[in-house]
Tab-separated table of C-alpha atoms and ligand atoms in Angstrom:
chain	number	residue	atom	x	y	z
A	1	MET	CA	0.000	0.000	0.000
A	2	ASN	CA	0.983	3.621	-0.643
A	3	PRO	CA	2.913	5.028	2.396
A	4	SER	CA	1.154	8.434	2.326
A	5	PRO	CA	-2.477	7.980	1.414
A	6	LYS	CA	-4.769	10.946	0.766
A	7	HIS	CA	-7.268	11.492	3.547
A	8	THR	CA	-10.876	12.588	3.112
A	9	PRO	CA	-13.818	12.751	5.543
A	10	LEU	CA	-16.007	11.064	2.914
A	11	LEU	CA	-15.090	8.918	-0.057
A	12	ILE	CA	-17.893	8.136	-2.486
A	13	LEU	CA	-17.410	5.131	-4.724
A	14	GLY	CA	-19.290	5.553	-7.986
A	15	ALA	CA	-20.629	8.503	-9.933
A	16	GLY	CA	-24.076	7.472	-11.089
A	17	PRO	CA	-27.207	9.221	-9.809
A	18	ALA	CA	-26.686	7.872	-6.265
A	19	GLY	CA	-23.006	8.827	-6.042
A	20	LEU	CA	-23.488	12.260	-7.597
A	21	ALA	CA	-26.533	13.120	-5.475
A	22	ALA	CA	-24.570	12.017	-2.388
A	23	ALA	CA	-21.674	14.205	-3.564
A	24	LEU	CA	-23.971	17.227	-3.942
A	25	TYR	CA	-25.486	16.855	-0.481
A	26	ALA	CA	-22.141	16.115	1.166
A	27	ALA	CA	-20.441	19.032	-0.582
A	28	ARG	CA	-23.196	21.380	0.557
A	29	ALA	CA	-22.608	20.096	4.106
A	30	ASP	CA	-18.953	21.097	3.632
A	31	LEU	CA	-17.617	17.554	3.809
A	32	GLN	CA	-15.462	18.108	0.716
A	33	PRO	CA	-16.200	14.643	-0.601
A	34	VAL	CA	-13.974	12.839	-3.038
A	35	VAL	CA	-15.862	10.821	-5.655
A	36	LEU	CA	-14.136	8.004	-7.485
A	37	THR	CA	-16.006	7.817	-10.764
A	38	GLY	CA	-14.969	4.276	-11.619
A	39	PRO	CA	-14.713	3.281	-15.260
A	40	GLU	CA	-18.099	4.765	-16.296
A	41	LEU	CA	-19.037	8.258	-15.186
A	42	GLY	CA	-22.808	8.380	-14.815
A	43	GLY	CA	-23.506	4.654	-14.561
A	44	GLN	CA	-26.413	3.121	-16.455
A	45	VAL	CA	-28.206	6.422	-17.069
A	46	ALA	CA	-25.218	7.641	-19.061
A	47	ILE	CA	-26.058	5.043	-21.719
A	48	THR	CA	-29.772	5.860	-21.735
A	49	TYR	CA	-30.799	7.907	-24.736
A	50	MET	CA	-33.662	9.820	-23.139
A	51	VAL	CA	-34.904	10.007	-19.538
A	52	GLU	CA	-38.539	11.040	-19.503
A	53	ASN	CA	-39.430	10.227	-15.915
A	54	TYR	CA	-36.990	12.387	-13.971
A	55	PRO	CA	-39.050	15.149	-12.347
A	56	GLY	CA	-38.304	18.656	-13.486
A	57	PHE	CA	-37.713	17.752	-17.133
A	58	PRO	CA	-41.180	17.629	-18.742
A	59	GLU	CA	-39.614	17.439	-22.236
A	60	GLY	CA	-37.273	14.672	-21.133
A	61	VAL	CA	-33.513	14.875	-20.795
A	62	GLU	CA	-30.821	12.860	-22.535
A	63	GLY	CA	-29.044	10.512	-20.105
A	64	PRO	CA	-25.540	11.954	-20.690
A	65	ASP	CA	-26.936	15.482	-20.319
A	66	LEU	CA	-28.541	14.622	-16.982
A	67	VAL	CA	-25.266	13.131	-15.757
A	68	ALA	CA	-23.374	16.262	-16.860
A	69	ARG	CA	-25.845	18.401	-14.894
A	70	PHE	CA	-25.528	16.215	-11.775
A	71	LYS	CA	-21.751	16.454	-12.039
A	72	GLU	CA	-21.721	20.226	-12.589
A	73	GLN	CA	-24.003	20.805	-9.598
A	74	ALA	CA	-21.920	18.593	-7.278
A	75	GLU	CA	-18.670	20.233	-8.377
A	76	LYS	CA	-20.149	23.710	-8.001
A	77	PHE	CA	-20.415	23.066	-4.246
A	78	GLY	CA	-16.944	21.586	-3.929
A	79	ALA	CA	-17.191	17.849	-4.610
A	80	GLN	CA	-14.006	16.527	-6.139
A	81	LEU	CA	-14.566	13.994	-8.912
A	82	VAL	CA	-11.585	11.790	-9.674
A	83	LEU	CA	-11.340	9.512	-12.699
A	84	ASP	CA	-10.099	6.544	-10.738
A	85	THR	CA	-11.370	3.142	-9.666
A	86	ALA	CA	-11.157	1.416	-6.286
A	87	THR	CA	-9.315	-1.876	-6.549
A	88	ALA	CA	-9.265	-2.972	-2.879
A	89	VAL	CA	-10.902	-1.802	0.336
A	90	ASP	CA	-10.115	-2.376	3.987
A	91	PHE	CA	-13.077	-1.582	6.236
A	92	SER	CA	-11.690	-3.529	9.201
A	93	GLN	CA	-10.423	-0.404	10.973
A	94	ARG	CA	-10.840	3.363	10.879
A	95	PRO	CA	-9.898	5.339	8.952
A	96	PHE	CA	-10.964	3.014	6.163
A	97	ARG	CA	-8.369	2.340	3.497
A	98	ILE	CA	-9.176	2.308	-0.192
A	99	GLN	CA	-6.636	1.324	-2.775
A	100	THR	CA	-7.260	2.635	-6.300
A	101	THR	CA	-5.656	2.138	-9.686
A	102	LYS	CA	-3.695	5.396	-9.156
A	103	THR	CA	-3.221	5.935	-5.414
A	104	GLU	CA	-4.528	5.125	-1.942
A	105	TYR	CA	-7.114	6.940	0.183
A	106	THR	CA	-8.031	6.885	3.830
A	107	ALA	CA	-11.571	7.966	4.699
A	108	ASP	CA	-13.599	8.491	7.864
A	109	THR	CA	-16.726	7.434	6.010
A	110	VAL	CA	-17.531	5.749	2.702
A	111	ILE	CA	-20.671	5.739	0.567
A	112	ILE	CA	-20.748	2.793	-1.808
A	113	ALA	CA	-22.673	3.743	-4.937
A	114	THR	CA	-21.109	1.417	-7.472
A	115	GLY	CA	-24.438	0.475	-9.052
A	116	ALA	CA	-25.409	-2.619	-10.925
A	117	THR	CA	-24.770	-3.830	-14.407
A	118	ALA	CA	-27.425	-5.393	-16.607
A	119	LYS	CA	-26.383	-8.861	-17.641
A	120	GLN	CA	-25.607	-9.111	-21.301
A	121	LEU	CA	-26.475	-11.920	-23.666
A	122	GLU	CA	-22.974	-11.750	-25.111
A	123	VAL	CA	-24.063	-12.411	-28.674
A	124	PRO	CA	-22.793	-10.747	-31.861
A	125	GLY	CA	-24.505	-7.409	-32.541
A	126	GLU	CA	-25.495	-6.734	-28.913
A	127	GLU	CA	-22.760	-4.222	-28.052
A	128	GLU	CA	-22.879	-2.650	-31.485
A	129	PHE	CA	-26.604	-1.787	-31.299
A	130	ILE	CA	-26.813	-0.492	-27.716
A	131	GLY	CA	-28.768	2.765	-28.121
A	132	THR	CA	-29.885	1.935	-31.669
A	133	GLY	CA	-32.242	-0.933	-30.949
A	134	VAL	CA	-30.720	-2.885	-28.064
A	135	SER	CA	-31.895	-1.705	-24.658
A	136	TYR	CA	-31.832	-2.852	-21.042
A	137	CYS	CA	-34.550	-0.434	-19.892
A	138	ALA	CA	-38.097	-0.430	-21.279
A	139	THR	CA	-39.131	2.456	-19.023
A	140	CYS	CA	-36.355	4.558	-20.566
A	141	ASP	CA	-36.508	3.522	-24.204
A	142	GLY	CA	-39.919	1.919	-24.866
A	143	HIS	CA	-41.358	5.199	-26.086
A	144	PHE	CA	-39.067	5.170	-29.139
A	145	PHE	CA	-40.662	2.004	-30.467
A	146	LYS	CA	-44.174	3.292	-31.102
A	147	GLY	CA	-45.973	1.054	-33.583
A	148	MET	CA	-42.912	-1.198	-34.059
A	149	ASP	CA	-42.293	-4.885	-33.434
A	150	VAL	CA	-39.974	-5.546	-30.511
A	151	MET	CA	-38.486	-8.515	-28.696
A	152	VAL	CA	-37.983	-9.094	-24.994
A	153	VAL	CA	-35.379	-11.621	-23.901
A	154	GLY	CA	-35.785	-13.368	-20.522
A	155	GLY	CA	-38.392	-15.325	-18.618
A	156	GLY	CA	-38.333	-13.675	-15.175
A	157	ASP	CA	-40.543	-11.055	-13.517
A	158	SER	CA	-38.561	-8.204	-15.077
A	159	ALA	CA	-38.967	-9.571	-18.597
A	160	LEU	CA	-42.730	-9.947	-18.300
A	161	GLU	CA	-43.268	-6.704	-16.446
A	162	GLU	CA	-41.266	-4.839	-19.065
A	163	ALA	CA	-42.985	-6.723	-21.899
A	164	LEU	CA	-46.336	-5.567	-20.527
A	165	PHE	CA	-44.991	-2.018	-20.267
A	166	LEU	CA	-43.794	-2.148	-23.880
A	167	THR	CA	-47.295	-3.003	-25.129
A	168	ARG	CA	-48.169	0.661	-24.518
A	169	TYR	CA	-45.973	1.592	-27.447
A	170	ALA	CA	-45.045	-1.415	-29.548
A	171	ASN	CA	-47.155	-3.094	-32.182
A	172	THR	CA	-46.118	-6.574	-31.026
A	173	VAL	CA	-43.864	-7.842	-28.235
A	174	THR	CA	-42.264	-11.256	-28.666
A	175	VAL	CA	-40.876	-12.726	-25.451
A	176	VAL	CA	-37.993	-15.109	-26.092
A	177	HIS	CA	-37.073	-17.445	-23.253
A	178	ARG	CA	-34.480	-20.213	-23.188
A	179	ARG	CA	-36.615	-22.798	-21.339
A	180	ASP	CA	-40.139	-24.140	-21.847
A	181	ALA	CA	-41.257	-22.776	-18.452
A	182	LEU	CA	-41.170	-19.136	-17.425
A	183	ARG	CA	-39.535	-18.142	-14.162
A	184	ALA	CA	-41.903	-15.207	-13.565
A	185	GLY	CA	-44.656	-15.361	-10.960
A	186	PRO	CA	-48.097	-16.726	-11.930
A	187	LEU	CA	-49.914	-13.393	-11.874
A	188	LEU	CA	-47.504	-11.732	-14.281
A	189	GLN	CA	-47.551	-14.840	-16.464
A	190	LYS	CA	-51.333	-14.758	-16.626
A	191	ARG	CA	-51.394	-11.070	-17.537
A	192	ALA	CA	-48.698	-11.454	-20.184
A	193	ARG	CA	-50.175	-14.610	-21.711
A	194	SER	CA	-53.594	-13.028	-22.062
A	195	HIS	CA	-52.294	-9.809	-23.622
A	196	PRO	CA	-53.168	-9.627	-27.322
A	197	LYS	CA	-49.880	-7.914	-28.275
A	198	ILE	CA	-47.597	-10.414	-26.499
A	199	ARG	CA	-46.491	-13.754	-27.902
A	200	PHE	CA	-43.947	-16.230	-26.592
A	201	LEU	CA	-41.121	-18.105	-28.247
A	202	LEU	CA	-40.027	-20.625	-25.642
A	203	GLU	CA	-37.004	-22.907	-25.694
A	204	SER	CA	-35.367	-20.350	-27.933
A	205	VAL	CA	-32.140	-18.404	-27.686
A	206	VAL	CA	-30.885	-15.351	-29.517
A	207	THR	CA	-27.728	-16.105	-31.465
A	208	ASP	CA	-27.243	-12.831	-33.417
A	209	ILE	CA	-28.678	-9.333	-33.488
A	210	LEU	CA	-28.623	-8.078	-37.061
A	211	GLY	CA	-29.025	-4.782	-38.896
A	212	ASP	CA	-27.276	-2.029	-40.746
A	213	ASP	CA	-27.349	1.220	-38.709
A	214	VAL	CA	-30.165	0.062	-36.450
A	215	VAL	CA	-31.542	-3.312	-35.373
A	216	GLU	CA	-33.537	-4.975	-38.145
A	217	SER	CA	-33.817	-8.603	-37.073
A	218	VAL	CA	-32.725	-11.284	-34.662
A	219	ARG	CA	-31.474	-14.768	-35.413
A	220	LEU	CA	-32.841	-17.447	-33.079
A	221	ARG	CA	-32.086	-21.076	-32.367
A	222	HIS	CA	-34.616	-23.521	-30.990
A	223	VAL	CA	-32.927	-25.258	-28.074
A	224	SER	CA	-34.255	-28.804	-28.580
A	225	SER	CA	-34.589	-29.003	-32.361
A	226	GLY	CA	-31.544	-26.843	-33.142
A	227	GLU	CA	-33.588	-25.182	-35.892
A	228	THR	CA	-32.625	-21.582	-36.663
A	229	SER	CA	-34.900	-18.763	-37.758
A	230	GLU	CA	-34.801	-15.000	-38.260
A	231	LEU	CA	-37.394	-12.642	-36.811
A	232	PRO	CA	-37.673	-9.035	-38.022
A	233	VAL	CA	-37.782	-6.631	-35.023
A	234	SER	CA	-36.744	-3.021	-34.434
A	235	GLY	CA	-35.979	-3.350	-30.736
A	236	VAL	CA	-34.392	-6.012	-28.526
A	237	PHE	CA	-34.989	-5.503	-24.798
A	238	ILE	CA	-32.793	-7.723	-22.677
A	239	PHE	CA	-33.877	-8.568	-19.098
A	240	ILE	CA	-31.834	-11.512	-17.976
A	241	GLY	CA	-30.922	-10.121	-14.573
A	242	HIS	CA	-28.462	-7.648	-13.088
A	243	HIS	CA	-25.137	-8.024	-11.312
A	244	PRO	CA	-24.681	-5.629	-8.399
A	245	ASN	CA	-21.145	-4.261	-8.570
A	246	THR	CA	-20.078	-5.621	-5.209
A	247	ASP	CA	-17.198	-7.986	-6.010
A	248	LEU	CA	-14.835	-5.622	-4.203
A	249	PHE	CA	-16.800	-5.789	-0.952
A	250	GLU	CA	-17.577	-9.504	-0.766
A	251	ASP	CA	-15.403	-10.188	2.294
A	252	GLN	CA	-15.978	-6.814	3.963
A	253	ILE	CA	-19.701	-5.966	3.937
A	254	ALA	CA	-22.858	-8.017	4.495
A	255	LEU	CA	-24.444	-8.893	1.152
A	256	ASP	CA	-27.707	-10.676	0.453
A	257	ALA	CA	-27.918	-13.981	-1.406
A	258	ARG	CA	-27.880	-12.177	-4.773
A	259	GLY	CA	-24.874	-10.047	-3.900
A	260	TYR	CA	-26.680	-6.763	-3.122
A	261	ILE	CA	-25.431	-4.756	-0.143
A	262	ILE	CA	-27.740	-5.066	2.852
A	263	THR	CA	-28.645	-1.692	4.372
A	264	ASP	CA	-31.141	-0.480	6.908
A	265	LYS	CA	-33.549	2.293	5.971
A	266	HIS	CA	-30.867	4.854	6.820
A	267	MET	CA	-28.514	3.456	4.156
A	268	ARG	CA	-26.243	2.002	6.844
A	269	THR	CA	-24.367	-1.191	6.095
A	270	ASN	CA	-23.236	-3.570	8.834
A	271	ILE	CA	-20.008	-1.561	9.159
A	272	PRO	CA	-20.521	1.734	11.062
A	273	GLY	CA	-19.348	4.578	8.835
A	274	VAL	CA	-19.905	2.677	5.580
A	275	PHE	CA	-23.133	3.492	3.759
A	276	ALA	CA	-24.592	2.267	0.478
A	277	ALA	CA	-26.987	3.906	-1.961
A	278	GLY	CA	-28.557	3.238	-5.335
A	279	GLU	CA	-28.729	0.029	-7.297
A	280	VAL	CA	-25.847	-1.611	-5.471
A	281	ALA	CA	-28.309	-1.873	-2.574
A	282	ASP	CA	-31.619	-1.827	-4.464
A	283	SER	CA	-32.836	-4.566	-6.781
A	284	ARG	CA	-36.424	-3.376	-6.645
A	285	TYR	CA	-36.885	0.204	-7.881
A	286	ARG	CA	-33.780	0.822	-9.994
A	287	GLN	CA	-34.772	4.316	-11.135
A	288	VAL	CA	-32.675	7.478	-11.437
A	289	ILE	CA	-34.962	9.275	-9.005
A	290	THR	CA	-34.860	6.535	-6.359
A	291	SER	CA	-31.095	6.120	-6.623
A	292	ALA	CA	-30.560	9.872	-6.356
A	293	GLY	CA	-32.866	9.929	-3.311
A	294	MET	CA	-30.894	7.157	-1.644
A	295	GLY	CA	-27.651	9.029	-2.380
A	296	ALA	CA	-28.973	12.217	-0.796
A	297	ALA	CA	-30.157	10.275	2.258
A	298	ALA	CA	-26.794	8.512	2.617
A	299	ALA	CA	-24.945	11.854	2.563
A	300	MET	CA	-27.271	13.242	5.250
A	301	GLU	CA	-26.594	10.143	7.360
A	302	VAL	CA	-22.848	10.619	6.891
A	303	THR	CA	-23.189	14.186	8.149
A	304	HIS	CA	-24.983	12.985	11.313
A	305	TYR	CA	-22.496	10.176	11.766
A	306	LEU	CA	-19.468	12.496	11.572
A	307	GLU	CA	-21.121	15.003	13.925
A	308	ASN	CA	-21.742	12.259	16.490
A	309	LEU	CA	-18.185	11.020	16.053
A	310	SER	CA	-16.698	14.452	16.745
A	311	ASP	CA	-19.085	14.954	19.718
A	312	ALA	CA	-17.803	11.666	21.146
A	313	THR	CA	-14.139	12.661	20.692
A	314	PRO	CA	-12.781	14.184	23.921
B	1	NAP	P1	-34.364	-13.283	-12.756
B	1	NAP	O1	-35.535	-13.636	-11.924
B	1	NAP	O2	-33.018	-13.753	-12.377
B	1	NAP	O3	-34.705	-13.809	-14.235
B	1	NAP	C1	-33.763	-13.748	-15.245
B	1	NAP	C2	-34.323	-14.463	-16.455
B	1	NAP	O4	-33.372	-14.375	-17.498
B	1	NAP	C3	-34.593	-15.950	-16.212
B	1	NAP	O5	-35.781	-16.331	-16.863
B	1	NAP	C4	-33.375	-16.615	-16.840
B	1	NAP	O6	-33.657	-17.879	-17.405
B	1	NAP	C5	-33.039	-15.676	-17.962
B	1	NAP	N1	-31.626	-15.690	-18.265
B	1	NAP	C6	-30.576	-15.532	-17.412
B	1	NAP	N2	-29.431	-15.574	-18.091
B	1	NAP	C7	-29.748	-15.765	-19.390
B	1	NAP	C8	-28.982	-15.885	-20.569
B	1	NAP	N3	-27.651	-15.802	-20.568
B	1	NAP	N4	-29.626	-16.078	-21.745
B	1	NAP	C9	-30.979	-16.144	-21.789
B	1	NAP	N5	-31.765	-16.041	-20.692
B	1	NAP	C10	-31.141	-15.830	-19.505
B	1	NAP	O7	-34.192	-11.697	-12.957
B	1	NAP	P2	-35.312	-10.559	-12.952
B	1	NAP	O8	-36.463	-10.941	-13.783
B	1	NAP	O9	-34.559	-9.293	-13.284
B	1	NAP	O10	-35.765	-10.484	-11.437
B	1	NAP	C11	-34.810	-10.220	-10.396
B	1	NAP	C12	-35.522	-10.273	-9.055
B	1	NAP	O11	-36.379	-9.145	-8.928
B	1	NAP	C13	-36.384	-11.521	-8.894
B	1	NAP	O12	-36.319	-11.924	-7.560
B	1	NAP	C14	-37.759	-11.038	-9.237
B	1	NAP	O13	-38.781	-11.790	-8.610
B	1	NAP	C15	-37.710	-9.600	-8.715
B	1	NAP	N6	-38.634	-8.763	-9.493
B	1	NAP	C16	-39.930	-8.711	-9.060
B	1	NAP	C17	-40.845	-7.978	-9.768
B	1	NAP	C18	-42.257	-7.949	-9.289
B	1	NAP	O14	-42.543	-8.576	-8.308
B	1	NAP	N7	-43.160	-7.264	-9.934
B	1	NAP	C19	-40.482	-7.298	-10.924
B	1	NAP	C20	-39.152	-7.380	-11.353
B	1	NAP	C21	-38.252	-8.131	-10.628
B	1	NAP	P3	-33.985	-19.156	-16.479
B	1	NAP	O15	-35.411	-18.957	-16.037
B	1	NAP	O16	-33.812	-20.282	-17.436
B	1	NAP	O17	-32.998	-19.124	-15.374
């Protein structure tokens, strides 16, 4: 470890809506927070074309634009954003120690806001068409597929819930699932199966996403027969689960069975002084507004925590 680490009262890991809202609130409380942006400034919203459900933007706001505004506002009040990524943490004693790709920090408190990453199918064409037909968020992008034929990949609650949501806009929604039985709960299954716009292709996997500038079709393979087919669609919505970005904390912080950080309603983890906010601790709501709210709350809790700490110091 670096012999002279940089010290900060608050280190925020991650610069998505949760991390940047935490940075804004902490900066305004004069905590001079340092934010490690990680590899992707802005998190998932930065790759969302248009956000239409963030209050205050009735015309909608492009994801990267919203991130730029969050960043500008946090920096205006003194948050320091650093393009660096934590590579190891030691929460066993205070101050906490955080090793990064460039240096080492010590911190009195930490807010973990490293987010979650949508699982990818890892098929040809997927990466290439992100933003031009491939999406991981129906709430964000469904609106752009008015009157078009779209596909949803996955058989869980998210896939069916999002498929139902997409029927508001799309002409047809084809749900492609790799097994012959859906994983989703019975109520959602019943609603999806009885919807006139939704049809199912079971025991089928996507092998290629095809198109020129935008998605035009998907190549499928039937799992038992091995037969291949091509289905013309304009949108491919992939809901095969998320990975919370918690690998770094596995041995340090209490995680639930799916790897999400366990917090109480005050964003506290099991380690006093370490807080978590946003999708790294939330598999349920996963919205910009809810993540930002959790970030703000975590920063307010940090403020109280540090005040109590200094009151307790003789
Ligand atoms: P999930 O329950 O893990 O379902 C993921 C789905 O994707 C499964 O059907 C899985 O297939 C499929 N899948 C995984 N990897 C795949 C791959 N590489 N290729 C093709 N298919 C793949 O995830 P989720 O639907 O996001 O739900 C996460 C949690 O949130 C669940 O506990 C769920 O109940 C909850 N949730 C609840 C609600 C609600 O109550 N309204 C809404 C959304 C989410 P297999 O079935 O073959 O494994």
